[in-house]
Amino acid sequence: MIIIKSPREIELMRKAGEVVGKVFNALEGNIKPGMSTLDVANIAEKVIRDNGAYPTFLNYSGFPGAVCVSVNDELVHGIPSKKRILRDGDIVSVDVGATLNGYVGDACRTYPVGIVKESVLRLIEVTRESFFEGCKFARPGAHLGDISHAIQAYCEAHGYSLPREYTGHGVGSSLHEDPYIPNYGVAGTGPILKEGMCLAVEPMVNEGHFALRVMKDGWTARTRDGKLSCHYENSIVITKDGYEILTQAKKEED
Ligand code: MG
């Protein structure tokens, strides 16, 4: 069942989402070669806790990190580690969940580390753009499959592929709620969107083939062909005539 949030709940979602936005503000431009993935996670965790929130992913189904930090061919669920050092030319996806007053904000950004190839910047950009292509259909009366289809069509037109095993999801007082939001699908199918639905839309885009494997740690998913994977996500709410992104920081007014 897809939960429709009340205006009060949406305001709480906005507040949780703002914390996630502040994490990205802190990370932007500050991820450098030589840092470990734990260093990155520690920056994120500090912002989350300094804002009175809790890192949602910590201990979620036993996940051992405050956020997920996935490098290069790692798609999702990278466990922060002081042994995993970022190098010039890498990309790093930082997936952040913050729970504040019982509601969750969930979003992800992929950052270049140092100087990366032009083709890598293009992958990052197309992944981000595919979120907005999908969200052109984030409005009352559209089908969920319209979002999925638009993400798939846009990424495949750029020569990329969409893994099948991981999807976006509803979000609210729980990290994962109905519905699943695949990054592939058929337009005109699936549930009809309604005002007040909160969705985490998250294109995960592979440079090569979509096949994955999960590492021995039980968490880290990587591409089978070793090519790059990129991830972009926001939590959104369906509004009267479109959508609003919840996971961005308010502009500082001082
Ligand atoms: Mg998510």
XYZ file of C-alpha atoms and ligand atoms in Angstrom:
255
model
C 0.000 0.000 0.000
C 1.354 3.417 -0.924
C 1.004 5.772 2.032
C -0.320 9.273 1.343
C 1.421 11.747 3.651
C -0.415 14.543 5.427
C 0.846 18.133 5.131
C 2.290 17.764 8.638
C 4.184 14.631 7.641
C 5.444 16.280 4.457
C 6.822 19.142 6.540
C 8.662 16.598 8.697
C 9.987 14.896 5.534
C 11.197 18.297 4.339
C 13.087 18.841 7.600
C 14.753 15.410 7.396
C 15.554 16.033 3.742
C 17.174 19.368 4.540
C 19.705 17.561 6.722
C 20.591 15.329 3.766
C 20.990 18.436 1.606
C 23.383 19.902 4.166
C 25.480 16.733 3.990
C 25.903 17.225 0.236
C 26.814 20.870 0.773
C 29.554 19.694 3.143
C 30.832 17.033 0.710
C 30.725 19.096 -2.477
C 34.263 20.089 -3.420
C 35.753 18.437 -0.331
C 36.313 14.883 -1.535
C 39.994 14.633 -2.415
C 42.445 11.932 -3.518
C 44.051 10.306 -0.464
C 40.908 10.379 1.669
C 39.451 7.066 2.786
C 35.810 6.155 2.280
C 35.527 6.292 6.076
C 36.767 9.915 6.021
C 33.924 10.696 3.602
C 31.394 8.887 5.794
C 32.634 10.722 8.892
C 32.004 14.118 7.280
C 28.463 12.992 6.436
C 27.787 11.497 9.855
C 28.943 14.653 11.648
C 26.538 16.845 9.664
C 23.677 14.403 10.288
C 24.278 14.279 14.043
C 25.058 18.007 14.389
C 21.578 18.635 12.975
C 19.938 16.409 15.570
C 19.279 13.574 13.135
C 20.296 9.919 13.094
C 22.139 8.172 10.238
C 19.301 5.981 8.944
C 21.484 3.329 7.330
C 23.553 2.586 10.456
C 22.506 -0.895 11.617
C 19.690 -0.962 9.031
C 19.402 -4.708 8.380
C 22.839 -4.807 10.031
C 24.601 -2.331 7.705
C 27.790 -1.312 9.546
C 28.278 2.255 8.215
C 26.642 5.642 8.782
C 26.249 6.155 5.024
C 27.043 4.087 1.929
C 30.219 5.049 0.072
C 30.633 3.192 -3.216
C 33.672 3.624 -5.467
C 33.972 3.145 -9.265
C 32.485 -0.238 -10.216
C 30.616 -0.445 -6.912
C 26.951 0.256 -7.533
C 25.579 0.616 -4.020
C 26.043 -0.287 -0.362
C 29.791 0.283 -0.139
C 30.844 -0.033 3.506
C 32.979 2.913 4.669
C 36.521 1.766 5.427
C 39.722 3.491 6.486
C 41.581 1.054 4.218
C 39.720 2.103 1.073
C 41.648 5.113 -0.229
C 40.262 7.319 -2.994
C 42.557 7.945 -5.940
C 42.753 10.640 -8.554
C 40.323 9.717 -11.352
C 37.915 7.685 -9.174
C 34.227 8.357 -8.762
C 32.511 7.969 -5.426
C 28.786 7.668 -4.713
C 27.646 8.797 -1.287
C 24.176 7.554 -0.368
C 22.840 9.394 2.671
C 19.869 8.658 4.917
C 18.916 10.951 7.798
C 16.099 10.280 10.245
C 14.751 13.329 12.061
C 11.671 13.268 14.315
C 10.768 9.852 12.946
C 10.915 10.710 9.234
C 13.546 9.822 6.676
C 15.347 11.745 3.949
C 17.233 9.555 1.465
C 19.409 10.783 -1.400
C 22.659 10.081 -3.226
C 25.245 11.991 -5.223
C 28.230 10.741 -7.221
C 31.383 12.868 -7.060
C 34.505 12.863 -9.206
C 37.748 12.491 -7.239
C 40.471 14.788 -8.545
C 40.620 14.878 -12.332
C 38.422 12.321 -14.089
C 38.057 11.486 -17.772
C 35.547 13.357 -19.903
C 33.601 10.119 -20.441
C 33.277 9.716 -16.678
C 31.925 13.228 -16.229
C 29.398 12.409 -18.929
C 28.241 9.301 -17.035
C 27.754 11.404 -13.881
C 25.853 14.059 -15.799
C 23.585 11.641 -17.696
C 22.761 9.827 -14.441
C 21.747 13.120 -12.817
C 19.766 14.203 -15.854
C 17.928 10.872 -15.987
C 16.480 11.620 -12.548
C 14.951 14.816 -13.924
C 13.812 13.057 -17.108
C 11.974 10.520 -14.937
C 10.525 13.228 -12.704
C 8.903 14.929 -15.695
C 6.241 12.283 -14.998
C 6.182 12.819 -11.234
C 2.704 14.327 -10.974
C -0.815 13.232 -10.017
C -2.418 11.007 -12.628
C 0.820 9.727 -14.174
C 1.771 6.078 -13.829
C 4.805 5.017 -11.844
C 5.984 3.143 -14.951
C 6.190 6.467 -16.784
C 9.027 7.530 -14.448
C 10.803 4.170 -14.780
C 10.472 4.152 -18.542
C 11.771 7.722 -18.932
C 14.883 6.954 -16.841
C 15.598 3.803 -18.840
C 14.986 5.409 -22.225
C 17.235 8.379 -21.451
C 20.151 6.318 -20.117
C 19.978 3.664 -22.827
C 19.907 6.381 -25.495
C 23.314 7.412 -24.098
C 24.614 3.844 -24.325
C 24.340 2.974 -20.612
C 22.444 0.199 -18.836
C 20.189 -0.046 -15.796
C 20.717 -2.784 -13.212
C 17.566 -4.727 -12.343
C 18.250 -5.794 -8.753
C 18.120 -2.403 -7.029
C 15.284 0.090 -7.270
C 13.927 3.301 -5.869
C 11.174 3.087 -3.294
C 8.556 4.894 -1.282
C 9.963 6.712 1.740
C 8.435 8.122 4.914
C 8.590 7.059 8.534
C 10.339 3.980 7.140
C 13.332 4.026 4.814
C 11.693 1.596 2.410
C 7.976 1.786 1.770
C 5.792 0.800 -1.176
C 6.107 1.122 -4.105
C 9.258 -0.247 -5.687
C 10.456 2.168 -8.362
C 12.524 0.293 -10.948
C 14.862 2.221 -13.234
C 13.411 0.370 -16.199
C 9.839 -0.299 -17.211
C 6.883 0.305 -19.454
C 5.096 3.641 -19.688
C 1.423 3.575 -18.749
C 1.833 0.706 -16.261
C 2.026 0.508 -12.478
C 0.298 2.504 -9.759
C -1.178 5.924 -10.523
C 0.598 8.724 -8.663
C -1.308 10.851 -6.172
C -0.608 14.049 -4.289
C 1.142 13.320 -0.980
C 3.081 10.233 -2.094
C 6.766 10.427 -1.096
C 9.185 8.627 -3.384
C 12.937 8.046 -3.452
C 13.737 8.122 -7.168
C 17.260 6.839 -7.729
C 18.751 6.045 -11.099
C 21.677 3.620 -10.764
C 23.407 3.610 -14.104
C 26.115 1.316 -15.449
C 28.665 2.332 -18.043
C 28.724 -1.244 -19.384
C 26.432 -4.235 -18.871
C 23.760 -4.178 -16.169
C 24.788 -7.497 -14.590
C 25.983 -7.258 -10.969
C 27.587 -9.345 -8.279
C 27.497 -8.910 -4.519
C 30.801 -9.124 -2.665
C 31.669 -11.441 0.214
C 30.889 -8.719 2.742
C 27.229 -9.390 1.886
C 26.597 -5.737 0.989
C 28.754 -4.204 -1.713
C 27.214 -4.627 -5.169
C 29.605 -4.222 -8.122
C 29.290 -4.416 -11.855
C 30.154 -7.849 -13.204
C 32.200 -6.398 -16.063
C 34.199 -4.068 -13.792
C 33.007 -0.937 -15.575
C 31.793 2.110 -13.691
C 28.459 2.548 -11.977
C 26.890 5.853 -11.033
C 24.029 6.800 -8.710
C 21.855 9.878 -8.214
C 18.864 10.087 -5.895
C 16.440 12.453 -4.243
C 13.407 11.962 -2.070
C 10.461 13.799 -3.620
C 6.819 14.454 -2.760
C 4.084 14.462 -5.383
C 2.366 17.858 -5.195
C -0.904 19.156 -6.635
C 0.591 19.682 -10.069
C 4.056 18.131 -10.047
C 6.698 17.335 -7.452
C 9.003 18.922 -4.927
C 12.505 17.712 -4.095
C 12.761 17.162 -0.339
C 16.453 16.383 -0.038
C 18.050 19.739 -0.621
C 19.354 22.267 1.854
C 17.587 25.597 2.174
C 19.678 28.504 0.955
C 21.432 30.021 3.941
C 19.891 33.385 4.679
C 22.432 35.282 6.734
Mg 17.041 5.054 -1.608
